[in-house]
mmCIF file of C-alpha atoms in Angstrom:
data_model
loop_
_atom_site.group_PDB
_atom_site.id
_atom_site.type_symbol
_atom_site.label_atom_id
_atom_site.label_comp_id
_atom_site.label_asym_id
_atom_site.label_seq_id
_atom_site.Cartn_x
_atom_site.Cartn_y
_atom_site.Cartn_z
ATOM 1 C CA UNK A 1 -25.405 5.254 35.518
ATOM 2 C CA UNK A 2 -22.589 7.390 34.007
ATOM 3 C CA UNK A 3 -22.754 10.029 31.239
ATOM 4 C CA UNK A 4 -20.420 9.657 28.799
ATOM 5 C CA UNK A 5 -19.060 10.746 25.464
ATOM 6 C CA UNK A 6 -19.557 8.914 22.465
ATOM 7 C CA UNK A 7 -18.245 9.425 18.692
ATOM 8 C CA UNK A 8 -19.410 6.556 16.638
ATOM 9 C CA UNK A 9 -18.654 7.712 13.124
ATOM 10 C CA UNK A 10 -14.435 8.097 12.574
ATOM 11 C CA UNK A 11 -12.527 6.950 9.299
ATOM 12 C CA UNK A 12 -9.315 5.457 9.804
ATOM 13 C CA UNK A 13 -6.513 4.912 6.339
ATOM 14 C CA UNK A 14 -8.193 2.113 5.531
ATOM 15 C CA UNK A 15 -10.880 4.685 3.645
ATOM 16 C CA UNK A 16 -9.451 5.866 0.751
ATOM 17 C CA UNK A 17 -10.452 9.758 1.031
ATOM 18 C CA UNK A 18 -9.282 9.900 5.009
ATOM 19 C CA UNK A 19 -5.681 11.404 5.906
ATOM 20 C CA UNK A 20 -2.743 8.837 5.915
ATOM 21 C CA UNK A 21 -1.954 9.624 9.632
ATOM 22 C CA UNK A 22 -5.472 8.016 10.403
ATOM 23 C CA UNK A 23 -3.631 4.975 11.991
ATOM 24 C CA UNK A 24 -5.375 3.096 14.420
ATOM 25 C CA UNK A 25 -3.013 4.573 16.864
ATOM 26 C CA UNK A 26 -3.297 7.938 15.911
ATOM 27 C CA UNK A 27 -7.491 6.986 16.063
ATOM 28 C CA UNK A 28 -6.748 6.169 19.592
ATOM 29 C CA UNK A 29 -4.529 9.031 20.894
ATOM 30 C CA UNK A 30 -6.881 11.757 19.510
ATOM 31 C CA UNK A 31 -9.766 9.582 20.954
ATOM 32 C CA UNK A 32 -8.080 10.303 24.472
ATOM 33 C CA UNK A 33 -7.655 13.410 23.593
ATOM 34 C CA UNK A 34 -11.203 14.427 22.629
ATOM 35 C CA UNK A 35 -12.092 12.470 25.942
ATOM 36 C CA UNK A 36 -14.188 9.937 24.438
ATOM 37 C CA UNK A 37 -15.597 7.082 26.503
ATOM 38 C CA UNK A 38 -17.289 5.570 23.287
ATOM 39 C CA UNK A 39 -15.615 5.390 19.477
ATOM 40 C CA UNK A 40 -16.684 3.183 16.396
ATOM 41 C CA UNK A 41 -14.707 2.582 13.367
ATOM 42 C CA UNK A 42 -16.744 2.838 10.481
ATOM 43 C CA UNK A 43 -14.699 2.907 7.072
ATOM 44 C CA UNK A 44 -16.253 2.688 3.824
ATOM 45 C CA UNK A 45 -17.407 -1.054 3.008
ATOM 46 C CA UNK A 46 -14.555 -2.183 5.467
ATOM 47 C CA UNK A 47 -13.871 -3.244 8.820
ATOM 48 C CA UNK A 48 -10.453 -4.305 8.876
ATOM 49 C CA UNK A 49 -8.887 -1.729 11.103
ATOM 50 C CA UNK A 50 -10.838 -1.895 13.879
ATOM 51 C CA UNK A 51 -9.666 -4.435 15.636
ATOM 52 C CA UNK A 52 -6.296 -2.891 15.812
ATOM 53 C CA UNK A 53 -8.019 0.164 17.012
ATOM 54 C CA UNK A 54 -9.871 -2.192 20.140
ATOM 55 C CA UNK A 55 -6.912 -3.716 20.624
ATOM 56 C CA UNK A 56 -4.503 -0.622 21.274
ATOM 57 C CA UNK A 57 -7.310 1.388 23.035
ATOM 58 C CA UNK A 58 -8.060 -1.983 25.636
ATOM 59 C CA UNK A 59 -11.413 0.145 27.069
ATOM 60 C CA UNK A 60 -9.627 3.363 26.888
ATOM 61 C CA UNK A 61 -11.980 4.115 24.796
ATOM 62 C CA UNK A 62 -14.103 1.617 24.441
ATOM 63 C CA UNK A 63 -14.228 0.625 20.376
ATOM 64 C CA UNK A 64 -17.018 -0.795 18.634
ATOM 65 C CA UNK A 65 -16.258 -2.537 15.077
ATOM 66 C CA UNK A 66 -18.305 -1.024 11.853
ATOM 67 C CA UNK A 67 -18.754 0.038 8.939
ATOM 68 C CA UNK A 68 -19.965 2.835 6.925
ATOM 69 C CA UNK A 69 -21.733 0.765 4.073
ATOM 70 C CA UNK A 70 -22.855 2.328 0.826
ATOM 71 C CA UNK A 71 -26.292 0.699 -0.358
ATOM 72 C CA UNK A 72 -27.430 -0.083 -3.851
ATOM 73 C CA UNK A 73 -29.612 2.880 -3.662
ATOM 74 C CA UNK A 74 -26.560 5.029 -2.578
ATOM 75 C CA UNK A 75 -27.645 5.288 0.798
ATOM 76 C CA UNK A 76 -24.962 4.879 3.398
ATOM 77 C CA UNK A 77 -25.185 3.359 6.949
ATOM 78 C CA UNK A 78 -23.754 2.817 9.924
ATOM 79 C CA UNK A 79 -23.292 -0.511 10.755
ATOM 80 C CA UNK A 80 -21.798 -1.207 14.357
ATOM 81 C CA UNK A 81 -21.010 -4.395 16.008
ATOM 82 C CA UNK A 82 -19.834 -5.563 19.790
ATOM 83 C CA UNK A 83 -18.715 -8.662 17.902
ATOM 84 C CA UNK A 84 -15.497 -8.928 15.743
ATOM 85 C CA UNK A 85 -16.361 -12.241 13.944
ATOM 86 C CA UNK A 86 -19.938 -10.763 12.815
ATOM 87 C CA UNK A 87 -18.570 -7.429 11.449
ATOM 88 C CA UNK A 88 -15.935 -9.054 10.037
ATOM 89 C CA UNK A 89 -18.046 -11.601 8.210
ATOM 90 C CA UNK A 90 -20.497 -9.159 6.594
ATOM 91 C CA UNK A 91 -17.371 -7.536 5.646
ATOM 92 C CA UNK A 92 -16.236 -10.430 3.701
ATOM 93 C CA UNK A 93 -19.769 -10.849 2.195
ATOM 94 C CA UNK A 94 -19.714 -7.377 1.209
ATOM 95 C CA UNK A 95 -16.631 -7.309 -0.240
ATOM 96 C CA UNK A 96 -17.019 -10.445 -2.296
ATOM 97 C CA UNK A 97 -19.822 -8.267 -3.919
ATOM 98 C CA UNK A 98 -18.580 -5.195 -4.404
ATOM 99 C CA UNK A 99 -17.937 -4.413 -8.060
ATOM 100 C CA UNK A 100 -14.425 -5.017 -9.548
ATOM 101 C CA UNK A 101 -13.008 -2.061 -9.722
ATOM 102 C CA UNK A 102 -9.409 -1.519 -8.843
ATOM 103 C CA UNK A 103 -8.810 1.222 -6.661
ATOM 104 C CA UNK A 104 -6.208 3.529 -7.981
ATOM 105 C CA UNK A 105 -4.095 5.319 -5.486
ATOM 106 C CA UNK A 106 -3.467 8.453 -7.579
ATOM 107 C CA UNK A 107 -7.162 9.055 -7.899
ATOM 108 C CA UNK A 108 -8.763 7.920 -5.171
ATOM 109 C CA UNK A 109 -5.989 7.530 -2.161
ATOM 110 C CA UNK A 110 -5.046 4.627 0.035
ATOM 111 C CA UNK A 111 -6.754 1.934 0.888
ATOM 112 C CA UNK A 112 -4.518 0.354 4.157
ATOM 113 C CA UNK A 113 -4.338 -2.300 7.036
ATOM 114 C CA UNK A 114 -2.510 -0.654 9.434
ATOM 115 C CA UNK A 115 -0.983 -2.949 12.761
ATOM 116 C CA UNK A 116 -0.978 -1.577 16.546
ATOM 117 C CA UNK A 117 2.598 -0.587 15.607
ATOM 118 C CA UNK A 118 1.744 1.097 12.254
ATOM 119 C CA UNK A 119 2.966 -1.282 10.437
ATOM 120 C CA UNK A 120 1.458 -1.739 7.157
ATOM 121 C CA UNK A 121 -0.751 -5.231 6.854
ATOM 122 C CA UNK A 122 -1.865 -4.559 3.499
ATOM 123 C CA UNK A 123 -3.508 -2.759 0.895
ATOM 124 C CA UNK A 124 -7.412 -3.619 -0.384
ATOM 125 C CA UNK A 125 -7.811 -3.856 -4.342
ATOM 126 C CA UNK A 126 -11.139 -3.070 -4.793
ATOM 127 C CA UNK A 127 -12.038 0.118 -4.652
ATOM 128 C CA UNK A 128 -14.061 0.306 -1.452
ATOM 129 C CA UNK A 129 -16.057 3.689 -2.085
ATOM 130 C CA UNK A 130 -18.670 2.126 -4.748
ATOM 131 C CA UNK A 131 -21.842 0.878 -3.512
ATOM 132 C CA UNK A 132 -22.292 -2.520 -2.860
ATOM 133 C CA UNK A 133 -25.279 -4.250 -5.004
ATOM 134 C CA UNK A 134 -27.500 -4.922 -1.704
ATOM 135 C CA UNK A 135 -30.457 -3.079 -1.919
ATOM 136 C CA UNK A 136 -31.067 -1.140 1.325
ATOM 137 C CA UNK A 137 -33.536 -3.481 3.248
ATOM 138 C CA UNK A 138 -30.941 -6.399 2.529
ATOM 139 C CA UNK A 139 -27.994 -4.209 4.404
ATOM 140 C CA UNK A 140 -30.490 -3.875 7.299
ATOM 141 C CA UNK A 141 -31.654 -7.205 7.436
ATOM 142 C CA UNK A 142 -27.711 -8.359 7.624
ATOM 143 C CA UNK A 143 -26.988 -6.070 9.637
ATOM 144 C CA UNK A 144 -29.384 -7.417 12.177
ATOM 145 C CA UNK A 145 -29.032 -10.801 11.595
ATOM 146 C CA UNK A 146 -25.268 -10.994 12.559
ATOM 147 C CA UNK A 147 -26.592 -9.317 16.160
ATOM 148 C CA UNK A 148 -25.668 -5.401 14.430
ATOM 149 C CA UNK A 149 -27.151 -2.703 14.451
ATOM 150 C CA UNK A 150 -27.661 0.025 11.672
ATOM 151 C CA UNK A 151 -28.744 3.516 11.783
ATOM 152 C CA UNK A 152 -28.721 6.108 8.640
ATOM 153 C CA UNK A 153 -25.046 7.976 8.443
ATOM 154 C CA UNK A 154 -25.116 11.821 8.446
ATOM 155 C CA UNK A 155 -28.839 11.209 7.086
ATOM 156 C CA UNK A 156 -29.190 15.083 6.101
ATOM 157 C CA UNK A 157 -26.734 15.170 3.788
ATOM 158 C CA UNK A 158 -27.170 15.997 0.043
ATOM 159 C CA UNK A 159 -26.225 13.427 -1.469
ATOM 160 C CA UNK A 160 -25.072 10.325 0.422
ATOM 161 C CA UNK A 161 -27.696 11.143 3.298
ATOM 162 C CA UNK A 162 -30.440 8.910 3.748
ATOM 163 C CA UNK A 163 -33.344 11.633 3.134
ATOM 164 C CA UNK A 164 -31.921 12.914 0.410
ATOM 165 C CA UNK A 165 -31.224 9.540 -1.863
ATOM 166 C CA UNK A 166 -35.356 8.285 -0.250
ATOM 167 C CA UNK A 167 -36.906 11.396 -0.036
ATOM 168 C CA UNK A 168 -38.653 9.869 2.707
ATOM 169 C CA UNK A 169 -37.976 7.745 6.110
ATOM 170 C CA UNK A 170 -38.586 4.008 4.679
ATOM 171 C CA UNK A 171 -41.669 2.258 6.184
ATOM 172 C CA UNK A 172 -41.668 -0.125 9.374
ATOM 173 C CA UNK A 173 -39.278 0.067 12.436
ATOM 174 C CA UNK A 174 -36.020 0.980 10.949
ATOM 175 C CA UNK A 175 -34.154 3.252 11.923
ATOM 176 C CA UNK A 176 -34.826 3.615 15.286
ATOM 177 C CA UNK A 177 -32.182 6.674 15.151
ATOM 178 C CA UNK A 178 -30.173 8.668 12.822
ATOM 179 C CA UNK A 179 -26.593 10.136 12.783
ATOM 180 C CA UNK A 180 -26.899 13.935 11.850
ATOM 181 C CA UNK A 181 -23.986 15.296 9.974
ATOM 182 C CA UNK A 182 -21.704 17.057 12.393
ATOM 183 C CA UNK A 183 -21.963 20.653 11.463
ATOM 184 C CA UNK A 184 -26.328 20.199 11.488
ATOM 185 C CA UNK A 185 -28.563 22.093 13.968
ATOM 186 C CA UNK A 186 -31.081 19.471 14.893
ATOM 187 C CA UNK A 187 -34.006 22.007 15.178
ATOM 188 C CA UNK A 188 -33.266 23.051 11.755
ATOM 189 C CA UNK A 189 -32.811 19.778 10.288
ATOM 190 C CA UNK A 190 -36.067 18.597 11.793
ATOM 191 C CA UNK A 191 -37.796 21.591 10.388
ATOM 192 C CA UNK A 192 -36.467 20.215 7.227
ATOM 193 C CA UNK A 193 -37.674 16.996 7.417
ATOM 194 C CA UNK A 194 -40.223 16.736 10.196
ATOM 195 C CA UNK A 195 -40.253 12.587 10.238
ATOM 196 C CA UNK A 196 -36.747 12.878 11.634
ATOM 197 C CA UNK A 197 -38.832 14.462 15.075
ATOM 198 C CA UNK A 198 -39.653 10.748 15.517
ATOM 199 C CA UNK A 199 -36.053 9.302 15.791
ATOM 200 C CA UNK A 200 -33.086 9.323 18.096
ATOM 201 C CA UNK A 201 -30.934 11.933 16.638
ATOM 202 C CA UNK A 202 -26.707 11.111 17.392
ATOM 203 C CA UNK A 203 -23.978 13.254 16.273
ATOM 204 C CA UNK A 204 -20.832 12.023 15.677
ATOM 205 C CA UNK A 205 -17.381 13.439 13.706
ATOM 206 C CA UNK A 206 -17.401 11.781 10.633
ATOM 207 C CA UNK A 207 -13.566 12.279 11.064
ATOM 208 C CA UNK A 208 -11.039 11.589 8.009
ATOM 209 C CA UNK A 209 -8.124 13.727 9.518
ATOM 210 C CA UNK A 210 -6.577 13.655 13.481
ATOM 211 C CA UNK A 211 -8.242 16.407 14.251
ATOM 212 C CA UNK A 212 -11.551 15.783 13.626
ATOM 213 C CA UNK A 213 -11.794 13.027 16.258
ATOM 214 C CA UNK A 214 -14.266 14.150 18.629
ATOM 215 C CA UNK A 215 -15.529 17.706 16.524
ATOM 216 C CA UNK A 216 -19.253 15.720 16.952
ATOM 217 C CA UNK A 217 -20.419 13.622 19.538
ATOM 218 C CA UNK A 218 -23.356 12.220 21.763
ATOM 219 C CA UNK A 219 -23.892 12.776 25.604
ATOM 220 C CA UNK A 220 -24.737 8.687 27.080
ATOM 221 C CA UNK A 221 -26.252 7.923 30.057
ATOM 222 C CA UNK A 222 -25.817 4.419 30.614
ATOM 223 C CA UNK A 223 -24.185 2.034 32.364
ATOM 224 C CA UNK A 224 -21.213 1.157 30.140
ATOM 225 C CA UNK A 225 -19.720 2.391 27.119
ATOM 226 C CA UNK A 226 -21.336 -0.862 24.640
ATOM 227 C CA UNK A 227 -23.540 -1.317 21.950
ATOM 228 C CA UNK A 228 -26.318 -2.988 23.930
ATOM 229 C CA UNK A 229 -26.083 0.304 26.274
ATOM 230 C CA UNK A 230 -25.975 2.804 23.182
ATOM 231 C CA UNK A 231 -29.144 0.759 21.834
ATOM 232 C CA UNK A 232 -31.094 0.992 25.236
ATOM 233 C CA UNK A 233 -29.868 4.688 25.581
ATOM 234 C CA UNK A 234 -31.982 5.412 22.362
ATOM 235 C CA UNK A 235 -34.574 3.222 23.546
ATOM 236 C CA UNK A 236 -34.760 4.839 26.854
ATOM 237 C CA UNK A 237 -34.670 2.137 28.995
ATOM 238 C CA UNK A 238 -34.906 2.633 32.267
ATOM 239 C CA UNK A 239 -33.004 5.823 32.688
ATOM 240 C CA UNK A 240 -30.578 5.848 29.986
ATOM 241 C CA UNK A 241 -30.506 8.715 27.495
ATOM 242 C CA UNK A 242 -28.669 9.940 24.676
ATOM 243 C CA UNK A 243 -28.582 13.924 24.035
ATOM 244 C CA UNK A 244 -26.587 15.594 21.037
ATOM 245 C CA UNK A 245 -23.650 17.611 21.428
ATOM 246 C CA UNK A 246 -23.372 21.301 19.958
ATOM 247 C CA UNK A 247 -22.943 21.415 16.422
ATOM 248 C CA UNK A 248 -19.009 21.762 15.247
ATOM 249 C CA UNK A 249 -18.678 25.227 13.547
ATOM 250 C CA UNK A 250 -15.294 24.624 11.509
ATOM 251 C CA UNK A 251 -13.852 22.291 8.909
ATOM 252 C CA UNK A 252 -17.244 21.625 6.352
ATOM 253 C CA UNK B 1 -49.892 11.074 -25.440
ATOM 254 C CA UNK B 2 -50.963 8.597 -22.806
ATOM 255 C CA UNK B 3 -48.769 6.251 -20.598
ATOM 256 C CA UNK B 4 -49.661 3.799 -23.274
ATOM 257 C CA UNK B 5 -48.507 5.495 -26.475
ATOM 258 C CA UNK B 6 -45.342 6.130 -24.430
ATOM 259 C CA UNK B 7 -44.798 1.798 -23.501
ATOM 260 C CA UNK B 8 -45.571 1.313 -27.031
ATOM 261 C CA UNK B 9 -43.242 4.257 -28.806
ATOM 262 C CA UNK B 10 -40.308 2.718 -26.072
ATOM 263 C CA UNK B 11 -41.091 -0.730 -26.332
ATOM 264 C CA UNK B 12 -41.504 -0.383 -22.106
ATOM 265 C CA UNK B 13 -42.439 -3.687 -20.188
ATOM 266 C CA UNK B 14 -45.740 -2.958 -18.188
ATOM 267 C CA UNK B 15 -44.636 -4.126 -14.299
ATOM 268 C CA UNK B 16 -47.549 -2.767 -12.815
ATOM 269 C CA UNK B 17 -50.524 -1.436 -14.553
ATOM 270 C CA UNK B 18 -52.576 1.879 -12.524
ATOM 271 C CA UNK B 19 -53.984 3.834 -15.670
ATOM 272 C CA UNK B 20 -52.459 3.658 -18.868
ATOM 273 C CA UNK B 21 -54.675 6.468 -20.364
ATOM 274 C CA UNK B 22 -53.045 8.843 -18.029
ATOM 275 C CA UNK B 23 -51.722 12.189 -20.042
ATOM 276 C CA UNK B 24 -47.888 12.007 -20.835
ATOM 277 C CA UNK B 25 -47.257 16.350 -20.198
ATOM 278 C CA UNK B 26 -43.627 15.377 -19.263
ATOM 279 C CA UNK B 27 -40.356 13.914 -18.333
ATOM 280 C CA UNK B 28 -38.080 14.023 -15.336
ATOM 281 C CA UNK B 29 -35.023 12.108 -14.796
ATOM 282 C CA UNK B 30 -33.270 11.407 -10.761
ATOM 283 C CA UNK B 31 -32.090 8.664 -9.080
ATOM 284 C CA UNK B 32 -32.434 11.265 -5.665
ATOM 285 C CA UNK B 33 -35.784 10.831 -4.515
ATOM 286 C CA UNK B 34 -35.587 14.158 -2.278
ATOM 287 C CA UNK B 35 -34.460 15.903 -5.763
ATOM 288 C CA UNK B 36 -37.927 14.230 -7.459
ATOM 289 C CA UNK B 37 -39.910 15.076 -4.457
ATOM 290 C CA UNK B 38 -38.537 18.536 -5.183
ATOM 291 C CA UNK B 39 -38.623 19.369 -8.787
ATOM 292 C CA UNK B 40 -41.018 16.554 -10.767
ATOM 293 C CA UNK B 41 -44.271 17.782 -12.098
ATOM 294 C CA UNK B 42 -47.689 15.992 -12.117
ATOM 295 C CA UNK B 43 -47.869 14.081 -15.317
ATOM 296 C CA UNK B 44 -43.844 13.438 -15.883
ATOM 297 C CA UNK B 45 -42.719 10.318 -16.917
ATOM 298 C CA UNK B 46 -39.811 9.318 -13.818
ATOM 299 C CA UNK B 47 -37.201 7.950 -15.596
ATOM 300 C CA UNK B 48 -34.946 6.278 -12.422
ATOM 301 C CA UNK B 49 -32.460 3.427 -11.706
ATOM 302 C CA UNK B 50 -34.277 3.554 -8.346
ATOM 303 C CA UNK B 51 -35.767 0.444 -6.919
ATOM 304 C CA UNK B 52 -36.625 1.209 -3.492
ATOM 305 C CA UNK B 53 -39.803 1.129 -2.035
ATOM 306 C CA UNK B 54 -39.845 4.936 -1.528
ATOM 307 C CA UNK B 55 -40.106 5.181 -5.532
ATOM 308 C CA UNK B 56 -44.035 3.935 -5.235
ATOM 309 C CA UNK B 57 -44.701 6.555 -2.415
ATOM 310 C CA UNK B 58 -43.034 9.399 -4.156
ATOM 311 C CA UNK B 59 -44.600 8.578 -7.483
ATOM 312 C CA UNK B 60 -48.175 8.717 -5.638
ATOM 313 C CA UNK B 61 -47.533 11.713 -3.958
ATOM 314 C CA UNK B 62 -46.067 13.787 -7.527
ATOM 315 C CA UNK B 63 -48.778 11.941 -9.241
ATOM 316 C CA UNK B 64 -46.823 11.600 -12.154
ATOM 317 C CA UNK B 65 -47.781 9.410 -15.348
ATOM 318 C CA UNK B 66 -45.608 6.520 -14.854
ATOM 319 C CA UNK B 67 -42.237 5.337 -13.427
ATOM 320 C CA UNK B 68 -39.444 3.988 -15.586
ATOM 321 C CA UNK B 69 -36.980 1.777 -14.187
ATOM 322 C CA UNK B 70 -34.271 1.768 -16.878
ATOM 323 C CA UNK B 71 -31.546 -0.714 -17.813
ATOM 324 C CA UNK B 72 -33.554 -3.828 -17.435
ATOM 325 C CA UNK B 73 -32.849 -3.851 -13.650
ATOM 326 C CA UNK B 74 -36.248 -5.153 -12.578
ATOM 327 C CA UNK B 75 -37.484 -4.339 -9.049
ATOM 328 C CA UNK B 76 -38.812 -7.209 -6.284
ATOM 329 C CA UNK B 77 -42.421 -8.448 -6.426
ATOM 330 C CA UNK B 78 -42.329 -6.332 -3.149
ATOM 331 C CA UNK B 79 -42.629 -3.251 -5.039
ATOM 332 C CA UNK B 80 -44.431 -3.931 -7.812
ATOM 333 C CA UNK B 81 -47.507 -5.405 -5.530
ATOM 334 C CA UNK B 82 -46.997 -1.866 -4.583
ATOM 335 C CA UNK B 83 -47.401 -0.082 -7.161
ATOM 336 C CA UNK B 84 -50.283 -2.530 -8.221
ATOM 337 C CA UNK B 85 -51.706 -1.416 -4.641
ATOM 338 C CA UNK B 86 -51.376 2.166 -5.602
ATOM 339 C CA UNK B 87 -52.114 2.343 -9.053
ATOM 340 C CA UNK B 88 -48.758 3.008 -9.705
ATOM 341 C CA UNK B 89 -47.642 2.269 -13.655
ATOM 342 C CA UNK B 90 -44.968 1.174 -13.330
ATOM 343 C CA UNK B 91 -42.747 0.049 -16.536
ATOM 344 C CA UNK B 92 -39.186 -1.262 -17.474
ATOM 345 C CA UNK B 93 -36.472 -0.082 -20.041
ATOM 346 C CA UNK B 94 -33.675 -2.551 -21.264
ATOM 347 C CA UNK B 95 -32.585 0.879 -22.250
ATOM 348 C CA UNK B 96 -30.388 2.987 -20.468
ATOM 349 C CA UNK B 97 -31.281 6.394 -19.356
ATOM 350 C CA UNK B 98 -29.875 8.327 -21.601
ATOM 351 C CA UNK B 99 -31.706 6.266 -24.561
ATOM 352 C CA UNK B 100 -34.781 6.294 -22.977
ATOM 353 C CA UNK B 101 -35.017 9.980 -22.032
ATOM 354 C CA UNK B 102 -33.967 10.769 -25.646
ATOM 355 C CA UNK B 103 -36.697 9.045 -27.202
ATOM 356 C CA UNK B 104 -39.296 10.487 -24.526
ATOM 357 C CA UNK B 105 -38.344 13.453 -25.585
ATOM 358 C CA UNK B 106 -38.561 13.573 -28.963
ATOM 359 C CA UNK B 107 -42.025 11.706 -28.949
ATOM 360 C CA UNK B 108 -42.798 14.536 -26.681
ATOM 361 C CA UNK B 109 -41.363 17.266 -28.652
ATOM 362 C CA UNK B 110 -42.735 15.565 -31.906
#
């Protein structure tokens, strides 16, 4: 068993309100940097640069594929995948239903592909910040389905946050945990909403700029820096853990 | 004014049916439940684009008159068992929000 860092919440260009040098090699370096065992991707409603991000960081970090997907309701998850064909089919399926709305540069930012060598692949249309018309339940039940696995993003935040959008934690098994917004104390934030005493609680950065890479993160013990450890971490399976690091006091 | 004068004065489809003689004292409009959960008062009328499951629960616990789903964007049979369940009204707007709070609140105010 090894304890390890993990930041499972970083933007890379492909979002249009994250920093331009948010290339997947840039993601990578300041990965090392941070000394990260563990990163996801998660852009909003798209997946495309994550592969570039596994394939430049070859275990060094180790990358999981995701997305930061913005429900119907306006709730917005964190989907991460092992798998590159699964995450990158939902993100077809989303995208395919996301409204039509061109995204303009001058308003909103880029929207970018970027290569291993920083090349430019190409730019998305749509404007990937509006929800997608999949009421929440349906994101979770995808999710699943394509062997994912969800958890609310930065679910204290006002709005955008879980909590805030529901009020309440939704009924049945989901979510087994919760990303808390990197600048939360989780005693406080529990206080707050006492149903979130019942979940795993991860931080992670939420980073749009370099140096935010690493500003939140979660302690592993497992035995390898996957999904199917991170998942039996917050299950507890024999031995494994997760524990939150400190909150980060800059940058809100 | 009851939860019935109110479907009638804004020609409201009735999804789910609790008590329609329930007193109409007010109106509150959020699509943030936490914000409803916060600020709504016993007796409102929710005016909400909402359709999650959570809206039934949060109703119950305000106890407010009714729920209005606006803009004809009709909820799954999930929900409105619910709300059946609960004795949640629930009712539906072709309307949008705007129109519908509007004329709430000048029957209201009337």
């Amino acid at each position: 068993m090894k304890r390890l860092r993990a930041d499972l919440h970083i933007h890379t260009v492909l979002s249009a309100c994250a920093d331009l040098r948010m290339s997947p090699r840039r993601v990578v370096h300041e990965a090392r940097r941070a000394g990260l065992a563990l990163i996801a991707i998660a852009d909003h409603n798209a997946a495309a640069n994550g592969p570039y991000v596994r394939r430049i960081a070859r275990g060094n970090p180790a990358v999981l594929l995701g997305m930061e997907i913005q429900s119907q309701e306006e709730v917005e998850v964190l989907a991460l995948f092992d798998d590159e064909w699964a995450c990158l089919t939902l993100e077809e399926e989303l995208y395919k239903d996301l409204p039509d709305v061109d995204c303009d540069p001058d308003l909103f930012g880029d929207q970018v592909v970027v290569d291993e060598q920083d090349n430019i692949v190409r730019t998305v249309r749509k404007l990937l910040i509006s929800p997608v018309p999949w009421a929440l339940p349906d994101v979770v039940r995808r999710v699943a389905q394509l062997g994912g696995w969800s958890v609310p993003a930065h679910v204290d935040r006002v709005p955008g946050g879980l909590l805030a959008v529901l009020g309440l934690l939704p009924e049945g098994d989901w979510p087994e945990a919760a990303e808390l917004s990197p600048w939360s104390s989780a005693n406080d934030t529990i206080e707050q909403w006492p149903a979130l005493g019942r979940l795993s609680l991860l931080r992670a950065s939420d980073a749009h700029f370099p140096h935010e890479v690493g500003r939140g993160w979660t302690e592993l013990r497992v035995t390898e820096p996957s999904l199917a450890e991170l998942r039996a971490a917050v299950q507890g399976v024999e031995g494994r853990s997760v524990s939150l690091g400190p909150p980060c006091k800059e940058g809100r | 004014m009851t939860v019935a004068g109110v479907v009638e004065h804004l020609a409201l489809d009735v999804l789910a049916e609790g008590d329609l003689s329930t007193l109409v004292t007010g109106g509150y409009c959020s699509d943030l439940l936490s914000d409803v959960l916060a600020h709504a008062g016993g007796g409102d009328v929710w005016i909400t684009h909402q359709r999650h499951m959570n809206v039934v629960a949060v109703a119950k616990l305000k106890e407010v008159a009714a729920v209005v789903i606006v803009r004809g964007a009709a909820p799954n049979e999930q929900m409105v068992e619910r709300a059946r369940a609960e004795g949640v009204n629930l009712l539906m707007s072709g309307e949008s929000a705007f129109q519908a709070a509007g004329k709430l609140y000048r029957l209201l105010s009337g």
